[in-house]
Coordinates of C-alpha atoms in Angstrom, one line a residue:
M813 CA -12.7 -14.2 9.9
T814 CA -16.2 -13.6 11.2
H815 CA -17.9 -10.4 12.3
K816 CA -20.8 -10.0 14.7
Q817 CA -22.7 -6.8 14.2
G818 CA -23.0 -4.7 17.4
N819 CA -26.1 -3.1 18.8
N820 CA -25.4 0.3 17.3
S821 CA -27.3 0.1 14.1
E822 CA -26.4 3.7 13.2
E823 CA -22.7 3.0 12.9
T824 CA -21.4 3.4 9.3
I825 CA -20.6 0.1 7.6
T826 CA -17.6 -0.4 5.3
H827 CA -16.1 -3.4 3.7
F828 CA -13.3 -5.7 5.0
G829 CA -12.7 -7.8 1.9
F830 CA -16.1 -9.1 1.0
Q831 CA -17.5 -8.7 4.5
N832 CA -19.4 -5.7 5.7
V833 CA -18.1 -4.5 9.1
A834 CA -18.5 -1.4 11.2
E835 CA -16.0 1.3 10.3
S836 CA -14.7 1.4 13.9
E837 CA -13.7 -2.3 13.5
K838 CA -11.9 -2.2 10.1
A839 CA -8.6 -0.9 11.3
S840 CA -8.2 -3.5 14.0
K841 CA -9.2 -6.3 11.6
V842 CA -6.6 -5.1 9.0
A843 CA -4.0 -4.9 11.9
E844 CA -4.7 -8.6 12.8
V845 CA -4.0 -9.6 9.2
F846 CA -0.6 -7.8 9.1
H847 CA 0.4 -8.8 12.6
S848 CA -0.2 -12.4 11.5
V849 CA 1.9 -12.2 8.2
A850 CA 4.6 -9.7 9.1
G851 CA 7.4 -12.2 9.8
R852 CA 7.0 -13.8 6.4
Y853 CA 5.7 -10.9 4.4
D854 CA 8.7 -10.6 2.1
L855 CA 8.8 -14.3 1.4
M856 CA 5.1 -14.3 0.5
N857 CA 5.5 -11.4 -1.8
D858 CA 8.2 -13.2 -3.7
V859 CA 6.1 -16.4 -3.9
L860 CA 2.8 -14.8 -4.8
S861 CA 4.2 -12.4 -7.4
G862 CA 7.0 -14.6 -8.8
G863 CA 9.4 -11.8 -7.8
M864 CA 7.5 -9.3 -10.0
H865 CA 6.9 -7.0 -7.0
R866 CA 10.5 -6.0 -7.2
L867 CA 10.2 -4.8 -10.8
W868 CA 6.9 -2.9 -9.9
K869 CA 8.7 -1.2 -7.1
R870 CA 11.8 -0.4 -9.2
F871 CA 9.5 1.4 -11.8
T872 CA 7.9 3.3 -8.9
I873 CA 11.3 4.5 -7.8
E874 CA 12.3 5.5 -11.3
L875 CA 9.1 7.5 -11.8
S876 CA 9.3 9.2 -8.4
G877 CA 12.2 11.4 -9.6
V878 CA 13.7 11.3 -6.0
R879 CA 17.1 12.9 -5.9
A880 CA 19.8 13.9 -3.4
G881 CA 18.5 16.1 -0.5
N882 CA 14.8 15.2 -1.0
K883 CA 12.4 14.5 1.8
V884 CA 10.4 11.3 1.1
L885 CA 7.4 9.7 2.9
D886 CA 6.9 6.0 2.3
I887 CA 3.4 5.3 3.7
A888 CA 2.5 1.6 4.4
G889 CA 6.3 1.1 4.0
G890 CA 6.1 -2.2 5.7
T891 CA 9.4 -4.1 5.4
G892 CA 11.2 -1.2 3.8
D893 CA 11.8 -2.1 0.2
L894 CA 11.2 1.4 -1.1
T895 CA 12.7 3.1 1.9
R896 CA 16.0 1.3 1.4
K897 CA 16.3 2.5 -2.2
F898 CA 15.1 6.0 -1.3
S899 CA 17.6 6.3 1.5
R900 CA 20.5 5.8 -1.0
L901 CA 19.0 8.3 -3.4
V902 CA 18.4 11.2 -1.0
G903 CA 21.8 10.8 0.6
A904 CA 23.0 12.3 3.9
E905 CA 21.3 15.7 3.3
G906 CA 17.9 14.0 2.6
Q907 CA 15.4 12.2 4.8
V908 CA 13.1 9.2 4.4
V909 CA 10.2 8.5 6.7
L910 CA 9.0 4.9 6.7
A911 CA 5.4 5.1 8.1
D912 CA 3.1 2.2 8.8
I913 CA -0.1 1.9 10.8
N914 CA 0.9 -1.6 11.9
D915 CA 3.5 -1.9 14.7
S916 CA 4.5 -5.5 13.7
M917 CA 5.3 -4.4 10.1
L918 CA 7.1 -1.3 11.3
K919 CA 9.4 -3.4 13.6
V920 CA 10.2 -5.9 10.8
G921 CA 11.0 -3.0 8.5
R922 CA 13.2 -1.2 11.1
N923 CA 15.1 -4.4 11.9
R924 CA 15.6 -5.3 8.3
L925 CA 17.0 -1.8 7.4
L926 CA 19.2 -1.7 10.5
D927 CA 20.6 -5.1 9.5
K928 CA 21.5 -3.6 6.1
G929 CA 23.3 -0.7 7.8
I930 CA 20.6 1.9 6.8
S931 CA 19.8 4.2 9.7
G932 CA 21.2 7.7 9.4
N933 CA 18.7 9.4 7.2
V934 CA 15.7 7.1 7.9
H935 CA 13.0 7.7 10.5
F936 CA 10.2 5.3 11.5
V937 CA 6.7 6.5 12.4
Q938 CA 3.6 4.6 13.3
A939 CA 0.9 6.6 11.5
N940 CA -2.5 6.4 10.0
A941 CA -2.6 7.5 6.3
E942 CA -5.9 9.3 6.9
C943 CA -4.4 11.7 9.4
L944 CA -0.7 11.9 8.8
P945 CA 1.2 13.5 11.7
F946 CA 3.5 15.7 9.6
P947 CA 3.5 19.5 8.8
D948 CA 1.9 20.9 5.6
N949 CA 4.1 21.3 2.5
H950 CA 6.9 19.1 4.0
F951 CA 7.7 16.3 1.6
D952 CA 9.0 16.3 -2.0
V953 CA 7.6 12.8 -2.7
V954 CA 5.0 10.6 -1.0
T955 CA 4.6 6.9 -2.0
I956 CA 2.1 4.3 -0.9
A957 CA 2.8 0.8 -2.2
F958 CA 0.1 -1.9 -1.8
G959 CA -1.4 -0.1 1.2
L960 CA -4.2 2.2 -0.1
R961 CA -6.6 -0.7 -0.5
N962 CA -6.5 -1.4 3.2
V963 CA -7.4 2.2 4.1
T964 CA -11.0 2.8 5.2
H965 CA -11.5 6.3 3.9
K966 CA -9.3 6.4 0.8
D967 CA -10.4 10.0 -0.2
T968 CA -9.4 11.3 3.2
A969 CA -6.0 9.6 3.0
I970 CA -5.3 11.0 -0.5
A971 CA -6.2 14.5 0.8
S972 CA -3.8 14.0 3.8
M973 CA -1.1 13.0 1.4
L974 CA -1.7 16.1 -0.7
R975 CA -1.5 18.3 2.4
V976 CA 2.0 17.1 3.5
L977 CA 3.4 17.4 0.0
K978 CA 5.3 20.5 -1.1
P979 CA 3.9 22.4 -4.1
G980 CA 5.3 20.5 -7.1
G981 CA 5.6 17.4 -5.0
R982 CA 4.7 14.0 -6.3
L983 CA 2.4 11.3 -5.0
L984 CA 2.9 7.7 -6.3
V985 CA 0.3 5.0 -5.6
L986 CA 1.4 1.5 -6.4
E987 CA -1.5 -0.9 -6.0
F988 CA -3.2 -4.0 -7.4
S989 CA -5.8 -3.0 -9.9
K990 CA -8.0 -4.4 -12.7
P991 CA -6.6 -6.5 -15.6
K992 CA -7.8 -5.1 -18.9
N993 CA -7.9 -8.5 -20.7
P994 CA -11.0 -10.6 -19.7
V995 CA -9.1 -13.9 -20.1
L996 CA -6.3 -12.6 -17.8
S997 CA -8.9 -11.3 -15.4
K998 CA -10.4 -14.8 -15.1
I999 CA -7.1 -16.5 -14.6
Y1000 CA -6.1 -13.9 -12.0
D1001 CA -9.4 -14.5 -10.1
T1002 CA -8.8 -18.2 -10.0
Y1003 CA -5.2 -17.6 -8.9
S1004 CA -6.2 -15.1 -6.2
F1005 CA -9.0 -17.1 -4.6
N1006 CA -7.4 -20.5 -4.8
F1007 CA -3.6 -20.3 -4.8
M1008 CA -3.2 -17.2 -2.5
P1009 CA -5.0 -18.7 0.5
L1010 CA -3.4 -22.1 -0.1
A1011 CA 0.1 -20.5 -0.1
G1012 CA -0.8 -18.5 3.0
K1013 CA -1.8 -21.7 4.8
L1014 CA 1.4 -23.5 3.8
I1015 CA 3.9 -20.7 4.4
T1016 CA 2.4 -18.6 7.2
N1017 CA -0.3 -21.1 8.5
D1018 CA -2.8 -18.3 7.8
A1019 CA -5.2 -18.9 4.9
D1020 CA -7.7 -16.3 6.1
S1021 CA -5.4 -13.4 5.9
Y1022 CA -4.5 -14.1 2.3
R1023 CA -8.2 -14.7 1.5
Y1024 CA -8.8 -11.2 2.8
L1025 CA -5.9 -9.8 0.8
A1026 CA -7.4 -11.3 -2.4
E1027 CA -10.8 -9.9 -1.5
S1028 CA -9.4 -6.4 -0.7
I1029 CA -7.8 -6.3 -4.2
R1030 CA -11.2 -6.9 -5.8
M1031 CA -12.9 -4.2 -3.7
H1032 CA -10.2 -1.6 -4.6
P1033 CA -11.2 1.1 -7.1
D1034 CA -10.2 0.5 -10.7
Q1035 CA -7.6 2.6 -12.5
E1036 CA -9.9 5.4 -13.8
T1037 CA -11.8 5.6 -10.5
L1038 CA -8.6 6.1 -8.5
K1039 CA -7.4 8.6 -11.0
A1040 CA -10.6 10.6 -10.6
M1041 CA -10.3 10.4 -6.8
M1042 CA -6.8 11.9 -6.9
E1043 CA -8.0 14.7 -9.2
V1044 CA -11.0 15.5 -6.9
A1045 CA -8.5 15.7 -4.0
G1046 CA -6.6 18.4 -5.9
F1047 CA -3.8 16.6 -7.7
E1048 CA -2.9 17.7 -11.2
R1049 CA -1.4 15.8 -14.2
V1050 CA -2.6 12.5 -12.8
T1051 CA -1.5 9.6 -14.9
Y1052 CA -1.4 5.8 -14.4
H1053 CA 0.7 3.1 -15.9
N1054 CA -0.6 -0.5 -16.1
M1055 CA 1.9 -3.2 -15.4
T1056 CA 1.6 -7.0 -15.9
G1057 CA -1.6 -6.5 -17.9
G1058 CA -3.2 -4.2 -15.4
I1059 CA -2.8 -6.6 -12.5
V1060 CA -0.9 -3.7 -10.9
A1061 CA -1.2 0.0 -11.7
L1062 CA 1.1 2.9 -10.7
H1063 CA -0.8 6.2 -10.3
R1064 CA 1.2 9.5 -10.2
G1065 CA -0.1 13.0 -9.4
I1066 CA 1.5 16.4 -8.8
K1067 CA 0.5 18.9 -6.1
P1068 CA -0.1 22.3 -7.7

């Protein structure tokens, strides 16, 4: 993926993986990645995590405290793993909104859930995490799993999530993070920058997208930085749980 800088030298620059790009271009570049990999996204998740992503998501659901009658927003819900479980937990009186900025991912998620007979209490919305199209104080729980690192203005998105939560509502952010052990960190780097693009090439015929995903993980804030961002936004009792040695972290915050 290459980028040619335009003539507008005043435009704010952000990162797309390890590249510097104009902010106005980042969303479309991220969209290209997920349009490319949507059809085999679940398969790649299983291959790249050795199936561990299912355990990480299960822990997220347990910590969410979702119960019957709740309203849940699953941002960057993609192919619907979390939405499927939440749909069962909230029951007929509850509601789950699967939101994703990417139309291809949303279609895959919708088709997959419909194939499993899940429809009555689930709604699908194409939405940008930075400006969520929902009322204030609306949801009991908001989750974003492996999506925050792709957002251009993470602080804006976290503030938007706070706004749509009810007082006492919970935000859960599941995301790749920074391993605590230097040896594990080195192994993880080798794996990310060599195996991930190779697997992407073999399974989806797209090495570049998985090279970007590896780079985006490295550019994402570490555990303490993300915790501080949530606190600055207004969340209270912010905690995080490292999983698989800190390769993944689950952050949780409460709206006062």
